[in-house]
Coordinates of C-alpha atoms in Angstrom, one line a residue:
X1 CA 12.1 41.5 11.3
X2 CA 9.1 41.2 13.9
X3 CA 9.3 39.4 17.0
X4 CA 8.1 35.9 18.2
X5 CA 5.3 35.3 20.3
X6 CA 5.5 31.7 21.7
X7 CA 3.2 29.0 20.0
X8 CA 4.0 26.1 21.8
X9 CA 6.0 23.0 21.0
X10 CA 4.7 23.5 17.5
X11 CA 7.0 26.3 16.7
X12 CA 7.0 30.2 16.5
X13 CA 5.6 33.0 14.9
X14 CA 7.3 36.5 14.2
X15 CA 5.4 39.5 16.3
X16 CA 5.7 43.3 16.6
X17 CA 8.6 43.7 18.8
X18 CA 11.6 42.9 17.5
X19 CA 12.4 40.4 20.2
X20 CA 14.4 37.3 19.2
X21 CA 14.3 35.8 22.8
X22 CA 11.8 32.7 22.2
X23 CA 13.7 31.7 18.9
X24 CA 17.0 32.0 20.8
X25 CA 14.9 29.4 23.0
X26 CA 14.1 27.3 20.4
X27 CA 18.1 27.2 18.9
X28 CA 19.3 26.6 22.7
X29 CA 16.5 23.7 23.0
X30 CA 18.1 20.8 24.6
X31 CA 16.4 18.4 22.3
X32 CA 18.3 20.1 19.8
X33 CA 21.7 19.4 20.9
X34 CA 24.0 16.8 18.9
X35 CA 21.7 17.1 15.6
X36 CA 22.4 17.6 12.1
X37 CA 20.6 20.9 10.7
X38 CA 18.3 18.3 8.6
X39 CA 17.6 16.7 11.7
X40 CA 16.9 19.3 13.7
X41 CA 14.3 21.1 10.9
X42 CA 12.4 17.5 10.9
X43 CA 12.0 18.0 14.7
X44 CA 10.5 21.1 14.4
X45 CA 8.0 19.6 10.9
X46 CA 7.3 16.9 13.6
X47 CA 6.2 19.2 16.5
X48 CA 3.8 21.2 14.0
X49 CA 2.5 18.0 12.4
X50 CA 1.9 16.6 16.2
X51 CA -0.3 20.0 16.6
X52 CA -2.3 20.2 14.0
X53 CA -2.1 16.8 11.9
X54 CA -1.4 15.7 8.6
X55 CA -4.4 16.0 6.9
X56 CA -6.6 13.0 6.4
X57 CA -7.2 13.2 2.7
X58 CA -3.4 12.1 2.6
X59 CA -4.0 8.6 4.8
X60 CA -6.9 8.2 1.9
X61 CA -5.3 9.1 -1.3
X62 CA -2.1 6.4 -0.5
X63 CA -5.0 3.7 0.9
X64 CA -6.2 4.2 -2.2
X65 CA -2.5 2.8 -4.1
X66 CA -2.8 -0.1 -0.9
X67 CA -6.4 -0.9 -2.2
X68 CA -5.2 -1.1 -6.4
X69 CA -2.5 -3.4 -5.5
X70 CA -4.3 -6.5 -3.6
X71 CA -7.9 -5.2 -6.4
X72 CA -5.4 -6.8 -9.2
X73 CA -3.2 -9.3 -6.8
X74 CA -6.5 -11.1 -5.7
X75 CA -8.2 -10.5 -9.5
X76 CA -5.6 -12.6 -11.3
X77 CA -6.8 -15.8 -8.9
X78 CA -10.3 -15.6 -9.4
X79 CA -10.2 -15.3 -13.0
X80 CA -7.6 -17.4 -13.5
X81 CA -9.5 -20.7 -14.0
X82 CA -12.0 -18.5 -16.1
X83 CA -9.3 -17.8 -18.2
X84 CA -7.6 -21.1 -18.7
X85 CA -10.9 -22.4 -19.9
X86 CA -11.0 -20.8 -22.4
X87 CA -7.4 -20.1 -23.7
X88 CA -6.5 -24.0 -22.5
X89 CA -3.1 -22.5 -21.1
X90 CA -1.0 -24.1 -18.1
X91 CA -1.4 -22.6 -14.8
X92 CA 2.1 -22.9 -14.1
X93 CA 3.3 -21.6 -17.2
X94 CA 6.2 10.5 -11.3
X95 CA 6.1 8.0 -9.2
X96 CA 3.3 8.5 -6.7
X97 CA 0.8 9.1 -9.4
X98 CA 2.4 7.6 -12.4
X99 CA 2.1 3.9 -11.1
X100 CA -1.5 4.1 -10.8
X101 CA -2.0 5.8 -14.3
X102 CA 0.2 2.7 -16.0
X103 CA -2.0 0.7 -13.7
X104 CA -5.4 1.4 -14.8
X105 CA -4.0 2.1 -18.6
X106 CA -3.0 -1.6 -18.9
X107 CA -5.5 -2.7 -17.2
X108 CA -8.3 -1.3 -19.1
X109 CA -6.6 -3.4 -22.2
X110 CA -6.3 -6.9 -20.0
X111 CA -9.4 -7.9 -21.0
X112 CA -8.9 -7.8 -24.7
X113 CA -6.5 -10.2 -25.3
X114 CA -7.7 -13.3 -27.0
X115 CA -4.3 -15.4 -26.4
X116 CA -2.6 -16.2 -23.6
X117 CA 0.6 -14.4 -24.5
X118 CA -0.8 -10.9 -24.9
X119 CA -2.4 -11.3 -21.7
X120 CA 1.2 -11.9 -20.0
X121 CA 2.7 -9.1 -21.5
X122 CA 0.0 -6.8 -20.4
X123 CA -0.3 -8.0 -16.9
X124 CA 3.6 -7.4 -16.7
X125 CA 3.1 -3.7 -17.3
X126 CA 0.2 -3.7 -14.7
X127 CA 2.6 -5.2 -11.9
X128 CA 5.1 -2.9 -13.2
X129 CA 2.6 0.2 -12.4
X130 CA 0.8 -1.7 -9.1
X131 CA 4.0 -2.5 -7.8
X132 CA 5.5 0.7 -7.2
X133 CA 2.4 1.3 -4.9
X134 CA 2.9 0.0 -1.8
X135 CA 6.8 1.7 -1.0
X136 CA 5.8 4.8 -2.3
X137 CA 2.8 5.4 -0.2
X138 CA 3.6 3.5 3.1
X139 CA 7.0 6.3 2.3
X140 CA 4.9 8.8 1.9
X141 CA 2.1 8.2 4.9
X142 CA 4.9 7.7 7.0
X143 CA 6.4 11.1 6.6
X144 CA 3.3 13.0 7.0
X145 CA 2.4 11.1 10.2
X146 CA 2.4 13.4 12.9
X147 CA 4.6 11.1 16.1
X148 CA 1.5 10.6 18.0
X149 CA 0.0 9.0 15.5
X150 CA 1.8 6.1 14.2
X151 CA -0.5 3.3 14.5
X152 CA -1.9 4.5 11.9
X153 CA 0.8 3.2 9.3
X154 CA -0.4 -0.2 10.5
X155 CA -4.1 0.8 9.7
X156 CA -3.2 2.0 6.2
X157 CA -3.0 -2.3 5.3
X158 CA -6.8 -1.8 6.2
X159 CA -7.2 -0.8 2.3
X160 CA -5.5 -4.3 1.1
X161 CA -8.7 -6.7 2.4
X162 CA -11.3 -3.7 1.2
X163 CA -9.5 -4.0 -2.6
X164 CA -10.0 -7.3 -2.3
X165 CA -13.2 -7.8 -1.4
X166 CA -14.4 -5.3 -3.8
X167 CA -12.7 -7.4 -6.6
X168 CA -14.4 -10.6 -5.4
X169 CA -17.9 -8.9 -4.9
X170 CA -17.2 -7.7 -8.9
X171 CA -16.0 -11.1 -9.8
X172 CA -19.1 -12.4 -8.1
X173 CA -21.7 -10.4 -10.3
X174 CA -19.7 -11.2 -13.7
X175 CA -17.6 -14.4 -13.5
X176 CA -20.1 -16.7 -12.9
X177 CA -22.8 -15.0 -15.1
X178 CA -20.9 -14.9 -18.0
X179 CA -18.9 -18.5 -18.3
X180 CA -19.1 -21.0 -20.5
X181 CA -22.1 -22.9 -19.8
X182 CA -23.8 -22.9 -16.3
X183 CA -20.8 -21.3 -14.4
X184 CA -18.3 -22.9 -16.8
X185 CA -19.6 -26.7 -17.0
X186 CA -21.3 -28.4 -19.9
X187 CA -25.0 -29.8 -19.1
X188 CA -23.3 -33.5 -17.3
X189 CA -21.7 -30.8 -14.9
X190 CA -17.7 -31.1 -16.1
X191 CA -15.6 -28.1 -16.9
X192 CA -15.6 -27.1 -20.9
X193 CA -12.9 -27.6 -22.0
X194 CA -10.9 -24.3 -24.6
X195 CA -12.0 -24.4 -28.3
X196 CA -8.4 -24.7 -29.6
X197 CA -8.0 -28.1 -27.4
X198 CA -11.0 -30.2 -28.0
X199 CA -11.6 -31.8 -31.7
X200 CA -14.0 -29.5 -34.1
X201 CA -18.1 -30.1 -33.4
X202 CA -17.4 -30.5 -29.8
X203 CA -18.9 -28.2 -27.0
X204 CA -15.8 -25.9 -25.8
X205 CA -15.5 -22.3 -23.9
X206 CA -15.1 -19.7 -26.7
X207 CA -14.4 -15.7 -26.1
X208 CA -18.4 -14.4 -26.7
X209 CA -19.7 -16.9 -24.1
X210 CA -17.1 -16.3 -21.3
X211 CA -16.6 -12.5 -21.0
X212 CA -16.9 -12.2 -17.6
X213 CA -13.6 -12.4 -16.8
X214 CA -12.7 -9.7 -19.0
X215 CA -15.6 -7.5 -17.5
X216 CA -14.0 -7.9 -14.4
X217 CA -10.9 -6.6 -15.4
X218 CA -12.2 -3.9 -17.6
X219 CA -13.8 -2.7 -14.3
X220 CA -10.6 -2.7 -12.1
X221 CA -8.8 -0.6 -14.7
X222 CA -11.8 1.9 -14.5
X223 CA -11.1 2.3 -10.7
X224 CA -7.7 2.4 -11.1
X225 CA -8.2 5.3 -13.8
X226 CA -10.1 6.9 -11.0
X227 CA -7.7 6.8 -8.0
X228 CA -5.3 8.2 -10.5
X229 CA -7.9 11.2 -10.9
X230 CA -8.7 11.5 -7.4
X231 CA -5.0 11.7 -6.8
X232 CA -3.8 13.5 -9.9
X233 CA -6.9 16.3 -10.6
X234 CA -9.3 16.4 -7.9
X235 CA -6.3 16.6 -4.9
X236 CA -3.8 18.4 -5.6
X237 CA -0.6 15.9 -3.5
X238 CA 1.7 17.5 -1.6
X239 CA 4.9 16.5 -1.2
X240 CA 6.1 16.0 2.4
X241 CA 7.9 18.4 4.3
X242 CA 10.9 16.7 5.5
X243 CA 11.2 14.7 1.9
X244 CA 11.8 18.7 0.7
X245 CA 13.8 20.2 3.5
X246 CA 16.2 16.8 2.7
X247 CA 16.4 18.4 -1.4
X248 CA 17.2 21.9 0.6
X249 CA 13.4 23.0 -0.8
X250 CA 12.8 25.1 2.4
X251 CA 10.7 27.2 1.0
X252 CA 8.3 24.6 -0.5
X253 CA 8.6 22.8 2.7
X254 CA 7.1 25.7 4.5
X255 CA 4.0 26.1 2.2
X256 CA 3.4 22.5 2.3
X257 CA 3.1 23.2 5.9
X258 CA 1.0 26.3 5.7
X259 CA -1.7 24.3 3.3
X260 CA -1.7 21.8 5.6
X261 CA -2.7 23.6 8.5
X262 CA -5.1 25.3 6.5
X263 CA -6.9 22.2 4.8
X264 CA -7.1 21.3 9.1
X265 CA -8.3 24.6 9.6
X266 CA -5.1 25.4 11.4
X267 CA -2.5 28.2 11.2
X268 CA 1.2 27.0 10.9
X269 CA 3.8 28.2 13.0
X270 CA 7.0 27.2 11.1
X271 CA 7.9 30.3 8.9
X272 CA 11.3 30.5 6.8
X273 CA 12.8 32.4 9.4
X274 CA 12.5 29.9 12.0
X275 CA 14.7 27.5 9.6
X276 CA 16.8 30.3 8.6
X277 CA 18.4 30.6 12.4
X278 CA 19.4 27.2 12.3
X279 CA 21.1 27.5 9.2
X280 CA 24.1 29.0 10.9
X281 CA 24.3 25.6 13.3
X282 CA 25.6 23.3 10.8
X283 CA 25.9 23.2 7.1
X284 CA 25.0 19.4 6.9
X285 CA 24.1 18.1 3.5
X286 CA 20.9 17.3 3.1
X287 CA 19.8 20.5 4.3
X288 CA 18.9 24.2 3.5
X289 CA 20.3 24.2 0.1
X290 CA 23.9 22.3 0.3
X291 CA 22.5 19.3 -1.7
X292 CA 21.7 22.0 -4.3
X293 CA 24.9 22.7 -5.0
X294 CA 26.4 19.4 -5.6
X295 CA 26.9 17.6 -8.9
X296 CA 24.7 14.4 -9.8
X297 CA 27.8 12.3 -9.1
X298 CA 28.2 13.6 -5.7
X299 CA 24.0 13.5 -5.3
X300 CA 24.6 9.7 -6.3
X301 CA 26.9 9.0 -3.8
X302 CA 24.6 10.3 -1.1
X303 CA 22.0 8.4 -2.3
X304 CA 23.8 5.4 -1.9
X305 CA 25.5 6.4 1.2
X306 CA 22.4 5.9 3.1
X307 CA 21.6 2.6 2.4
X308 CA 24.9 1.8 5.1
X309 CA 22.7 2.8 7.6
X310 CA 20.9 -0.3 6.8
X311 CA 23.9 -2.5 8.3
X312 CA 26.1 0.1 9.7
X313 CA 26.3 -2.4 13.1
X314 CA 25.1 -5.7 14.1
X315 CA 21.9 -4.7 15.5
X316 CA 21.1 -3.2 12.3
X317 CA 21.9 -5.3 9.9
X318 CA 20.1 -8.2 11.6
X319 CA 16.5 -6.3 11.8
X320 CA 17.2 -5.2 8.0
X321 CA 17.4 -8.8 7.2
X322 CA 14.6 -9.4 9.9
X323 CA 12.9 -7.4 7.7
X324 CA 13.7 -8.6 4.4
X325 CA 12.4 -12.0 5.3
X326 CA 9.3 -11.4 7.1
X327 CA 8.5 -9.2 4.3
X328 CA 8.9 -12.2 1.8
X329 CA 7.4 -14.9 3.6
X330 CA 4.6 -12.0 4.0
X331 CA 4.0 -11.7 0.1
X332 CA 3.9 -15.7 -0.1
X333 CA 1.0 -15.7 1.9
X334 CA -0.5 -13.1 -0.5
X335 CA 0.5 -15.7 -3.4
X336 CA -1.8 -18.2 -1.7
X337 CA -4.5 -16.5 -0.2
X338 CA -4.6 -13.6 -4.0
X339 CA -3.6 -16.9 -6.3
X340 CA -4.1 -20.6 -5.3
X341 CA -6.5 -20.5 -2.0
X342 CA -9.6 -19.6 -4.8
X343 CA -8.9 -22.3 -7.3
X344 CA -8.4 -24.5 -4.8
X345 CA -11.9 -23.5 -2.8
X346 CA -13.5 -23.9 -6.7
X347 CA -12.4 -27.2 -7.5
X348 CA -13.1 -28.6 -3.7
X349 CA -16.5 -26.9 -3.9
X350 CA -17.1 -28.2 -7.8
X351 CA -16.3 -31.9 -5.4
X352 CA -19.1 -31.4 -3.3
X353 CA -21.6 -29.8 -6.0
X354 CA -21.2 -25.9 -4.4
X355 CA -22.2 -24.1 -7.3
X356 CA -19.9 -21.5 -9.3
X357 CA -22.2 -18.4 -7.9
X358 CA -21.7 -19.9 -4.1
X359 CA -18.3 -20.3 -4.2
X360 CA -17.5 -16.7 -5.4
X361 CA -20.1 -15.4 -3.2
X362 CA -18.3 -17.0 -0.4
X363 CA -14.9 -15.4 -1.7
X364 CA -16.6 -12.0 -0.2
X365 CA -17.3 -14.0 3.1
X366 CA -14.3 -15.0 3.8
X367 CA -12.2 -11.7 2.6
X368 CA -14.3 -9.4 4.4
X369 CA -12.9 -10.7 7.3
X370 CA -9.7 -9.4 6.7
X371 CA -10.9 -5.7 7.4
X372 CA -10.8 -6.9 11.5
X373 CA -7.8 -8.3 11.0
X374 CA -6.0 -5.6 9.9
X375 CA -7.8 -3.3 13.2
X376 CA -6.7 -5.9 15.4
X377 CA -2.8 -5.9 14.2
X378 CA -3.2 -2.4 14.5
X379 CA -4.6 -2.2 18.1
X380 CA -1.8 -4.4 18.7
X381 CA 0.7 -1.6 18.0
X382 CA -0.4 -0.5 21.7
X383 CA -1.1 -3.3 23.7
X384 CA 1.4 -3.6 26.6
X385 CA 3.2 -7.2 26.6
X386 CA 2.2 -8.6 23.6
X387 CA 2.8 -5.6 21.0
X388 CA 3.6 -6.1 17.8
X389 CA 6.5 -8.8 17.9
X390 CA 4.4 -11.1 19.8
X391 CA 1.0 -10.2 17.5
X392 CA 3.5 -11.3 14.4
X393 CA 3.9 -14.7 16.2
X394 CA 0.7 -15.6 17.0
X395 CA -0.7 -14.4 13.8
X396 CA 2.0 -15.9 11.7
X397 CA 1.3 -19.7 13.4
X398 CA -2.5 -19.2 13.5
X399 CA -2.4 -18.8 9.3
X400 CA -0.5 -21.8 8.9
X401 CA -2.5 -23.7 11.2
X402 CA -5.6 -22.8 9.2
X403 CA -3.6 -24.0 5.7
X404 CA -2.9 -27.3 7.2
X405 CA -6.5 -27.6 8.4
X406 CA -7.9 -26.6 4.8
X407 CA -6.0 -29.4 3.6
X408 CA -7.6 -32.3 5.0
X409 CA -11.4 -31.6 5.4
X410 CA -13.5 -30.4 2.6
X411 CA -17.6 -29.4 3.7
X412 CA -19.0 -26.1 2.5
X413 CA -19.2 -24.6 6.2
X414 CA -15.8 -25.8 7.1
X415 CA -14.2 -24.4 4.0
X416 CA -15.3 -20.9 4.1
X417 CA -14.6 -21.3 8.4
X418 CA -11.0 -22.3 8.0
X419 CA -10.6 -19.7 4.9
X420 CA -12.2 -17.0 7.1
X421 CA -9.8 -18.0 9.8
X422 CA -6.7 -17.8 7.2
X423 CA -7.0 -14.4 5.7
X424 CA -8.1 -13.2 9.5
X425 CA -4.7 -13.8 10.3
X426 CA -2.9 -13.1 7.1
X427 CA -4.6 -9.3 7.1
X428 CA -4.1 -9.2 11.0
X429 CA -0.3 -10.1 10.4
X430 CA 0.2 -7.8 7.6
X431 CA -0.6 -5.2 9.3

């Protein structure tokens, strides 16, 4: 075996001489002490991803799932009304790459439904595929974050307003284009009503006259087919380094590292050897290869031994539910702002004689907004005194302020204002 020539705090290389003294130093490293072996390899991942990064086309390939879920989140809402037009229903009535296949597979067929029912059962398997987005890749991004770096989980939510507003900007050229009638009225200016609902010889919204919803959606499952490329064929994903060393794949862990450094024009530091003198320290499962050896029983109960952590004292259990709730009161916003905000905005404008083609070019307006939103919440992640917890708080009252506001005026200018002001907040407190 070579010797080690130092490298830094990123970790060590093997040299000419035979000379174990820097990776003695590394083993005796204070920082070290009262670790688990796992523990102690994700220190040493950490310090090389803090030298020479994670890559970027990582941060883009997981915006890209972030994007996919708020494209068909906000879709459903502005075709919604489209679609109950015409089909005269209620309104109330592997992982990482597989999601965004079932995604864009369903949602390339959501469009040719002519019943309400089939539509349902197809949008189920979308939500299916678009929810397993958003934990996998903020799981994922997280891992390959190098420490200094961190804000940048907050920055990821950045992708949510630009899905959007690429959905409405699509909805803009198609919805309004092709409805029933002029932007889904009859020629006295009142909504036509579904061809199954209104008595035979009447004017009504049939299938070959309102296809713009469905272009819409055809469209979102061609960019979802796309990401899935981009994700699946044109980068090759790598799985993160400290998710492997956790399965005791060391060796894997360690090239992941090495092509990482090399897409960042780096050389890694972290060598096989470097983990193998640790692996005398502590025989910790979830590490080296222990967790190879046990059964799928005793995998199991590991698995579901770490979900204690989540209330293993007071302190934890309350941020866990902390959590839990701002997370859901975080997703009904989405509901209002994705579902009910733009068929409210349409019938208010329909009120006030804004046509079908202003009001979803407004949608873009007031969504683009989001995109400084989410930079703001993310700059908050520095800011000394306020921070994040008071950023949340602020944010949080601001949106519901705006809701309450919508509620009781109703002009063109102060609708898109007070929406603007909404999802400003919304995006700024998501992130």
């Amino acid at each position: 075996m070579a010797s080690l020539k130092e490298t830094g705090d990123a970790g060590v290389t093997l040299g000419p001489d035979g000379k174990m003294t820097e990776l003695q130093d590394i083993i005796n490293d204070p920082e070290m002490e009262g670790l688990t072996l796992y523990e102690k390899k994700a220190l040493l991942v950490n310090r090389e991803l803090d030298s020479h990064g994670m890559g970027k086309y990582i941060f883009f390939l997981c915006g890209m799932g972030y994007m996919i879920d708020l494209l068909y989140a906000q879709a459903f809402g502005l075709v919604e009304p489209a679609m109950q037009q015409e089909l005269g229903f209620s309104s109330r009535q592997y992982a990482f790459n597989l999601t965004v296949l079932i995604a864009s597979v369903f949602g390339l067929c959501l469009g040719a439904p002519s019943n309400y029912n089939g539509i349902l059962v197809l949008t189920a398997f979308v939500g299916f595929g678009v929810g397993g987005n958003i934990p996998i890749d903020t799981t994922i991004t997280l891992e390959f974050l190098p420490q200094n770096r961190r804000f940048l989980l907050a920055l990821l939510s950045i992708f949510q307003p630009i899905g959007v507003v690429v959905c409405s900007g699509i909805a803009y050229g198609f919805v309004p284009k092709y409805a029933c009638g002029v932007g889904g009225l009859d020629a006295d200016g009142n909504p036509l009503g579904a061809c199954s609902k209104v008595s035979a010889g009447q004017p009504c919204c049939d299938k070959a006259s309102n296809m713009g919803w469905r272009y819409l959606l055809f469209t979102l499952g061609g960019i979802c087919l796309c990401v899935f490329l981009l994700r699946f064929v044109l980068f090759h994903f790598q799985e993160s380094p400290k998710y492997l060393i956790y399965r005791g794949k060391d060796a894997k862990a360690v090239e992941v590292l090495h092509n990482i450094a090399k897409f960042n024009g780096r050389q890694s530091t972290i060598t096989l050897e470097v983990f193998a003198a640790l692996t005398d320290e502590d025989s910790s499962v979830g590490s080296g290869d222990e967790q190879l050896k046990k059964s799928f029983g005793e995998q199991l109960k590991i698995e579901l031994a770490r979900y204690k952590i989540l209330f293993s004292n007071a302190t934890m259990a309350r941020l866990t539910i902390l959590v839990w709730l701002t997370y859901m009161f975080d997703y009904w916003g989405f509901s209002i702002a994705g579902s009910l905000l733009p068929k409210i905005l349409l019938l208010k404008n329909r009120e006030i004689h804004v046509s079908t083609a202003e009001t979803y070019r407004n949608y873009v307006i007031i969504y683009i907004c989001g995109v400084p939103g989410v930079m703001l919440g993310a700059l908050m992640y520095g800011v000394p005194l306020v921070g994040r917890q008071l950023g949340m708080i602020i944010s949080s009252a601001l949106m519901g302020i705006s809701l309450f506001i919508f509620a009781t005026i109703n002009t063109e200018a102060s609708n898109v204002g007070i929406n603007i002001m909404e999802y400003f907040f919304q995006s700024m407190f998501n992130a």
